[in-house]
Short mmCIF file of C-alpha atoms and ligand atoms in Angstrom, two decimals:
data_model
loop_
_atom_site.label_atom_id
_atom_site.label_comp_id
_atom_site.label_asym_id
_atom_site.label_seq_id
_atom_site.Cartn_x
_atom_site.Cartn_y
_atom_site.Cartn_z
CA UNK A 1 -27.87 29.58 -20.67
CA UNK A 2 -28.24 26.51 -18.15
CA UNK A 3 -24.95 25.72 -18.46
CA UNK A 4 -23.52 29.00 -17.95
CA UNK A 5 -24.97 29.05 -13.88
CA UNK A 6 -24.17 26.21 -13.66
CA UNK A 7 -20.88 26.72 -14.76
CA UNK A 8 -20.78 28.93 -12.11
CA UNK A 9 -22.15 26.34 -9.29
CA UNK A 10 -19.47 24.02 -10.02
CA UNK A 11 -17.49 27.50 -9.20
CA UNK A 12 -18.26 27.61 -6.58
CA UNK A 13 -18.72 24.23 -5.66
CA UNK A 14 -15.01 24.22 -6.08
CA UNK A 15 -14.62 26.61 -2.86
CA UNK A 16 -15.41 23.75 -0.05
CA UNK A 17 -12.10 21.69 -1.70
CA UNK A 18 -10.44 21.91 1.77
CA UNK A 19 -13.66 21.82 4.61
CA UNK A 20 -16.25 20.57 2.82
CA UNK A 21 -15.15 16.34 3.22
CA UNK A 22 -16.82 14.27 4.13
CA UNK A 23 -19.26 16.04 2.37
CA UNK A 24 -19.35 16.50 -1.07
CA UNK A 25 -18.84 20.00 -3.15
CA UNK A 26 -21.85 21.55 -4.64
CA UNK A 27 -22.13 25.64 -5.69
CA UNK A 28 -26.43 26.78 -6.27
CA UNK A 29 -26.82 29.81 -7.87
CA UNK A 30 -30.24 31.89 -7.64
CA UNK A 31 -31.11 33.16 -11.35
CA UNK A 32 -34.35 35.72 -11.12
CA UNK A 33 -36.62 36.24 -14.17
CA UNK A 34 -34.66 38.42 -16.29
CA UNK A 35 -31.33 36.37 -16.43
CA UNK A 36 -29.43 37.94 -12.51
CA UNK A 37 -27.91 36.20 -10.57
CA UNK A 38 -29.52 37.24 -7.38
CA UNK A 39 -28.48 34.85 -4.85
CA UNK A 40 -25.06 32.78 -4.30
CA UNK A 41 -23.29 29.73 -1.95
CA UNK A 42 -21.59 26.88 -1.49
CA UNK A 43 -21.42 24.26 1.05
CA UNK A 44 -18.74 25.57 3.64
CA UNK A 45 -17.96 23.04 5.78
CA UNK A 46 -19.62 19.53 6.87
CA UNK A 47 -22.35 19.95 9.18
CA UNK A 48 -23.01 23.50 8.35
CA UNK A 49 -25.26 24.60 5.95
CA UNK A 50 -25.33 23.09 2.20
CA UNK A 51 -24.40 25.23 -0.73
CA UNK A 52 -29.21 25.86 -1.29
CA UNK A 53 -29.52 27.73 2.47
CA UNK A 54 -26.36 29.59 1.80
CA UNK A 55 -27.42 30.57 -1.86
CA UNK A 56 -31.05 31.59 -0.35
CA UNK A 57 -29.49 33.16 2.45
CA UNK A 58 -27.80 35.86 0.48
CA UNK A 59 -30.57 36.19 -1.70
CA UNK A 60 -31.15 40.51 -0.56
CA UNK A 61 -34.54 41.36 0.99
CA UNK A 62 -35.69 43.25 -2.29
CA UNK A 63 -35.09 40.25 -4.39
CA UNK A 64 -37.26 38.19 -2.24
CA UNK A 65 -40.63 39.05 -4.56
CA UNK A 66 -37.78 38.00 -7.59
CA UNK A 67 -38.03 34.13 -6.94
CA UNK A 68 -41.50 32.90 -6.60
CA UNK A 69 -40.27 33.89 -11.11
CA UNK A 70 -36.30 32.37 -10.56
CA UNK A 71 -34.76 29.23 -11.02
CA UNK A 72 -32.31 27.71 -8.68
CA UNK A 73 -29.33 25.80 -10.33
CA UNK A 74 -27.86 22.94 -7.71
CA UNK A 75 -24.49 20.63 -8.27
CA UNK A 76 -26.07 17.96 -7.12
CA UNK A 77 -29.34 16.99 -6.41
CA UNK A 78 -31.40 18.81 -3.27
CA UNK A 79 -30.47 16.72 -0.43
CA UNK A 80 -34.20 15.30 0.34
CA UNK A 81 -33.39 13.75 4.06
CA UNK A 82 -32.50 15.41 7.19
CA UNK A 83 -28.42 14.91 8.46
CA UNK A 84 -27.32 16.91 10.31
CA UNK A 85 -28.98 19.38 8.83
CA UNK A 86 -32.81 20.00 7.07
CA UNK A 87 -33.58 18.53 3.50
CA UNK A 88 -31.98 21.38 1.35
CA UNK A 89 -35.22 20.04 -1.16
CA UNK A 90 -38.60 22.09 1.74
CA UNK A 91 -36.70 24.54 1.29
CA UNK A 92 -36.79 25.08 -2.47
CA UNK A 93 -40.56 24.35 -1.67
CA UNK A 94 -41.25 26.74 0.43
CA UNK A 95 -38.93 28.93 -0.81
CA UNK A 96 -41.35 28.58 -4.31
CA UNK A 97 -38.61 28.92 -6.89
CA UNK A 98 -40.29 28.44 -9.99
CA UNK A 99 -37.91 26.16 -11.93
CA UNK A 100 -34.44 24.12 -10.34
CA UNK A 101 -31.77 22.50 -12.69
CA UNK A 102 -29.78 20.21 -11.05
CA UNK A 103 -26.40 18.84 -12.18
CA UNK A 104 -26.29 15.50 -11.41
CA UNK A 105 -27.92 12.60 -9.41
CA UNK A 106 -27.00 12.25 -5.82
CA UNK A 107 -26.01 8.94 -5.09
CA UNK A 108 -26.02 9.06 -0.84
CA UNK A 109 -28.03 6.13 -0.07
CA UNK A 110 -30.60 8.63 1.17
CA UNK A 111 -31.69 10.85 -1.43
CA UNK A 112 -30.61 8.94 -4.69
CA UNK A 113 -33.24 10.51 -6.91
CA UNK A 114 -36.06 10.82 -3.90
CA UNK A 115 -34.07 14.95 -3.43
CA UNK A 116 -35.38 15.59 -7.83
CA UNK A 117 -38.44 13.59 -6.75
CA UNK A 118 -40.19 15.49 -4.44
CA UNK A 119 -39.61 19.16 -6.10
CA UNK A 120 -41.60 17.41 -8.80
CA UNK A 121 -44.53 15.99 -7.16
CA UNK A 122 -44.97 19.83 -5.09
CA UNK A 123 -45.01 21.22 -8.69
CA UNK A 124 -41.23 22.77 -9.59
CA UNK A 125 -40.19 21.85 -13.32
CA UNK A 126 -36.42 19.97 -12.72
CA UNK A 127 -33.83 19.82 -15.21
CA UNK A 128 -31.44 17.30 -14.56
CA UNK A 129 -28.10 16.53 -15.33
CA UNK A 130 -26.75 19.48 -16.94
CA UNK A 131 -22.88 19.80 -17.53
CA UNK A 132 -23.51 16.08 -15.49
CA UNK A 133 -19.74 14.64 -16.46
CA UNK A 134 -18.20 17.84 -14.53
CA UNK A 135 -20.57 17.82 -12.09
CA UNK A 136 -19.93 13.64 -11.40
CA UNK A 137 -15.92 14.59 -11.69
CA UNK A 138 -15.72 17.14 -9.55
CA UNK A 139 -16.79 14.74 -6.60
CA UNK A 140 -16.00 11.95 -8.43
CA UNK A 141 -14.62 10.26 -5.51
CA UNK A 142 -18.09 10.60 -3.03
CA UNK A 143 -19.85 9.46 -5.89
CA UNK A 144 -17.77 6.21 -6.96
CA UNK A 145 -17.80 5.64 -2.64
CA UNK A 146 -21.95 5.48 -2.62
CA UNK A 147 -22.10 3.96 -6.24
CA UNK A 148 -19.21 1.54 -5.72
CA UNK A 149 -18.91 0.84 -2.63
CA UNK A 150 -15.55 1.18 -2.61
CA UNK A 151 -13.05 3.78 -2.05
CA UNK A 152 -12.23 6.05 -5.24
CA UNK A 153 -8.94 4.85 -6.19
CA UNK A 154 -5.62 6.66 -7.27
CA UNK A 155 -2.83 4.25 -8.71
CA UNK A 156 0.42 6.03 -8.27
CA UNK A 157 4.02 5.78 -8.78
CA UNK A 158 7.46 8.26 -10.83
CA UNK A 159 9.61 6.03 -13.32
CA UNK A 160 12.70 6.77 -14.62
CA UNK A 161 12.14 7.50 -18.96
CA UNK A 162 12.54 3.94 -20.06
CA UNK A 163 10.47 2.28 -17.53
CA UNK A 164 12.23 1.60 -14.16
CA UNK A 165 11.14 2.56 -10.22
CA UNK A 166 14.67 2.17 -9.01
CA UNK A 167 18.39 2.09 -11.05
CA UNK A 168 19.19 -1.54 -10.45
CA UNK A 169 17.34 -2.10 -7.23
CA UNK A 170 18.76 1.02 -5.37
CA UNK A 171 16.35 3.92 -5.17
CA UNK A 172 16.79 6.59 -7.20
CA UNK A 173 15.38 10.29 -6.58
CA UNK A 174 12.83 10.57 -9.59
CA UNK A 175 10.53 13.28 -8.40
CA UNK A 176 12.40 17.11 -8.03
CA UNK A 177 11.18 20.09 -5.28
CA UNK A 178 7.88 21.25 -7.29
CA UNK A 179 6.67 17.34 -8.25
CA UNK A 180 7.22 15.95 -4.18
CA UNK A 181 4.75 19.03 -3.03
CA UNK A 182 3.03 17.74 -5.54
CA UNK A 183 2.82 14.42 -3.96
CA UNK A 184 1.94 16.50 -0.79
CA UNK A 185 -1.01 18.04 -2.38
CA UNK A 186 -2.64 14.15 -3.82
CA UNK A 187 -2.17 13.16 -0.14
CA UNK A 188 -4.15 15.78 1.65
CA UNK A 189 -6.67 15.47 -0.98
CA UNK A 190 -7.43 11.47 -0.15
CA UNK A 191 -8.26 9.33 3.24
CA UNK A 192 -5.59 6.82 3.01
CA UNK A 193 -2.24 5.71 1.86
CA UNK A 194 -1.45 2.01 0.86
CA UNK A 195 1.77 0.50 0.82
CA UNK A 196 3.42 -2.61 0.45
CA UNK A 197 5.33 -4.54 2.58
CA UNK A 198 8.75 -3.78 0.74
CA UNK A 199 8.78 -0.77 0.04
CA UNK A 200 7.57 0.99 3.49
CA UNK A 201 10.29 -1.30 4.97
CA UNK A 202 12.86 -0.53 2.34
CA UNK A 203 11.71 3.04 1.68
CA UNK A 204 10.62 3.82 5.23
CA UNK A 205 8.35 6.47 2.70
CA UNK A 206 6.70 9.01 5.69
CA UNK A 207 3.64 9.54 3.98
CA UNK A 208 3.50 12.29 5.32
CA UNK A 209 2.05 16.13 3.74
CA UNK A 210 4.52 18.85 5.02
CA UNK A 211 5.37 20.81 2.40
CA UNK A 212 1.41 21.00 1.73
CA UNK A 213 -1.19 22.42 4.10
CA UNK A 214 -3.39 19.50 5.65
CA UNK A 215 -4.27 16.49 7.07
CA UNK A 216 -2.43 13.27 6.71
CA UNK A 217 -4.02 10.13 4.58
CA UNK A 218 -5.21 6.79 6.19
CA UNK A 219 -1.58 5.33 6.31
CA UNK A 220 -2.07 1.42 5.11
CA UNK A 221 0.87 -1.83 4.89
CA UNK A 222 -0.17 -5.10 3.29
CA UNK A 223 1.83 -7.80 4.99
CA UNK A 224 0.97 -11.10 4.26
CA UNK A 225 3.53 -11.82 6.96
CA UNK A 226 0.96 -10.64 9.49
CA UNK A 227 -2.44 -12.44 8.84
CA UNK A 228 -4.30 -10.44 11.33
CA UNK A 229 -4.60 -7.20 10.00
CA UNK A 230 -7.90 -6.10 10.37
CA UNK A 231 -9.18 -9.37 9.92
CA UNK A 232 -7.92 -9.35 5.95
CA UNK A 233 -7.56 -13.77 4.64
CA UNK A 234 -4.69 -14.13 2.63
CA UNK A 235 -6.14 -17.03 1.23
CA UNK A 236 -8.31 -15.52 -0.05
CA UNK A 237 -8.32 -12.01 -3.00
CA UNK A 238 -7.04 -9.60 -0.77
CA UNK A 239 -8.03 -6.25 -2.36
CA UNK A 240 -11.79 -6.64 -2.84
CA UNK A 241 -11.40 -8.00 1.27
CA UNK A 242 -9.50 -4.53 1.01
CA UNK A 243 -11.73 -2.43 -0.64
CA UNK A 244 -15.03 -3.72 0.81
CA UNK A 245 -12.96 -2.74 5.25
CA UNK A 246 -11.94 0.87 3.66
CA UNK A 247 -15.33 1.66 2.80
CA UNK A 248 -17.08 0.73 6.09
CA UNK A 249 -13.59 3.24 7.71
CA UNK A 250 -15.54 5.81 5.39
CA UNK A 251 -12.61 5.99 3.65
CA UNK A 252 -13.68 7.89 0.10
CA UNK A 253 -10.38 7.47 -1.14
CA UNK A 254 -6.60 5.48 -1.78
CA UNK A 255 -3.66 6.41 -2.96
CA UNK A 256 -1.86 3.00 -4.12
CA UNK A 257 1.72 4.50 -3.68
CA UNK A 258 3.84 0.82 -4.87
CA UNK A 259 5.85 -0.81 -5.16
CA UNK A 260 5.32 -2.60 -8.73
CA UNK A 261 4.01 -5.76 -7.30
CA UNK A 262 1.94 -4.21 -5.32
CA UNK A 263 0.26 -1.17 -8.02
CA UNK A 264 0.19 -4.44 -10.27
CA UNK A 265 -2.20 -6.13 -8.77
CA UNK A 266 -4.12 -3.87 -8.26
CA UNK A 267 -4.22 -3.20 -11.95
CA UNK A 268 -4.68 -7.14 -12.72
CA UNK A 269 -7.85 -6.38 -10.58
CA UNK A 270 -9.29 -4.01 -12.44
CA UNK A 271 -9.44 -1.66 -8.60
CA UNK A 272 -8.55 0.86 -9.65
CA UNK A 273 -10.52 4.62 -11.02
CA UNK A 274 -6.77 6.83 -11.48
CA UNK A 275 -3.57 6.42 -13.01
CA UNK A 276 -0.66 9.08 -12.05
CA UNK A 277 2.37 8.81 -13.85
CA UNK A 278 5.59 11.01 -13.18
CA UNK A 279 8.36 10.86 -15.45
CA UNK A 280 11.94 11.85 -15.47
CA UNK A 281 14.13 12.63 -18.54
CA UNK A 282 16.96 11.16 -17.54
CA UNK A 283 18.03 6.53 -18.45
CA UNK A 284 19.03 3.44 -16.16
CA UNK A 285 20.95 0.37 -17.39
CA UNK A 286 18.23 -1.82 -15.62
CA UNK A 287 15.30 -2.18 -12.08
CA UNK A 288 12.19 -2.53 -11.12
CA UNK A 289 9.75 -2.25 -14.04
CA UNK A 290 7.43 -0.10 -13.77
CA UNK A 291 3.95 -1.66 -13.98
CA UNK A 292 2.05 -1.80 -17.38
CA UNK A 293 -0.51 0.70 -17.79
CA UNK A 294 -4.20 -1.03 -18.78
CA UNK A 295 -4.89 -0.82 -22.02
CA UNK A 296 -7.78 0.85 -20.48
CA UNK A 297 -7.01 4.41 -20.00
CA UNK A 298 -8.34 7.68 -21.65
CA UNK A 299 -5.23 10.69 -20.72
CA UNK A 300 -7.19 12.87 -18.64
CA UNK A 301 -3.71 14.92 -18.27
CA UNK A 302 0.01 15.85 -19.19
CA UNK A 303 1.57 18.48 -17.56
CA UNK A 304 5.58 19.69 -17.48
CA UNK A 305 7.70 20.21 -13.81
CA UNK A 306 10.54 21.00 -13.98
CA UNK A 307 12.21 18.32 -16.20
CA UNK A 308 9.61 16.05 -14.65
CA UNK A 309 6.06 14.47 -17.03
CA UNK A 310 3.04 13.87 -15.37
CA UNK A 311 0.66 12.35 -16.96
CA UNK A 312 -2.69 11.10 -15.62
CA UNK A 313 -5.06 8.41 -17.11
CA UNK A 314 -8.45 7.87 -15.81
CA UNK A 315 -10.85 4.95 -17.20
CA UNK A 316 -12.36 5.04 -20.75
C1 AOF B 1 -26.94 18.66 -0.87
N1 AOF B 1 -26.70 20.14 -0.80
O1 AOF B 1 -24.22 21.47 -0.82
C2 AOF B 1 -24.30 19.93 -0.23
C3 AOF B 1 -25.40 18.28 0.26
O2 AOF B 1 -25.67 15.52 6.80
P1 AOF B 1 -25.91 16.78 5.71
O3 AOF B 1 -26.77 17.47 6.49
O4 AOF B 1 -24.76 17.81 5.57
O5 AOF B 1 -25.85 15.78 5.18
C4 AOF B 1 -24.25 15.45 4.42
C5 AOF B 1 -25.23 14.68 2.59
O6 AOF B 1 -26.57 15.53 1.90
C6 AOF B 1 -24.33 14.11 1.88
O7 AOF B 1 -24.45 13.07 1.99
C7 AOF B 1 -24.96 14.56 0.62
O8 AOF B 1 -25.73 13.05 0.01
C8 AOF B 1 -25.78 15.73 0.49
N2 AOF B 1 -24.98 17.15 0.14
N3 AOF B 1 -26.66 17.62 -0.50
O9 AOF B 1 -28.41 19.56 -1.64
C9 AOF B 1 -24.80 19.96 -0.73
N4 AOF B 1 -23.56 19.45 0.42
ZN1 ZN B 2 -29.92 19.72 1.06
#
């Protein structure tokens, strides 16, 4: 049963996709001893109440008496710190529920297990790790940013059926109107986007989100001819410096959109979390070869849109 209620938490959490950022998406469900859901909530918007606050607020006055025997399910560990809002762990203790089921630990430096400890110290039974993988997956940007102190990195390219990025050096139309829309959706979901200087000059990509609602990611162009760029030292490996700078700038995720050399340098540096390859059904006689997929990839989805396919890989 724990999994069932946690799945509901995940469903609720996903409602925060547009507005919770830079906070994680979190859902909470309060279940009475008889299995009835008496409260539900999710983190709607950064700066506003957390999932637990909204879940308790939704409990009807006549159900309040059930709280002492109830279980609260939360997809992320309840916070223990004063941020923009007071600690959820304190709220849970005050409400006097019997048990708390947590999807995954909050890697945020101010929390990191302290919320769970607070609850246990108060005598609440705590179970950690129900649907853990899915809970971490939902907030993979937030989690990678906090655990690895760098943004979640998505490498993305579009290729012909025989693995070329262009038609003998000339741009060729690979994406379809529909997959272009998906690219704009992807951009709206991420904080920064990077292209190499050559791609930037040759294709003058707009890198905007005009076919989707939301904010365009911050645009970054690597130009080795301008060594002064944000203090980057081109005599040393650039990627670690760039990632450190993005972390400082609070960018939780980065899309790398090309060209081939830039993409390959991220693969060679093992600096990636997700790879998204769009493939058109036609061949060209030659051109710029697509990057070589690393060997430790794990296919998570393969979809057909119009006449193209989009394959998404995570790390193994
Ligand atoms: C929870 N429940 O629903 C969320 C949590 O500035 P604040 O007060 O909004 O705190 C933000 C941090 O709280 C965020 O970095 C993450 O660690 C945690 N998010 N915690 O108990 C929630 N969204
Ligand atoms: Zn909280």
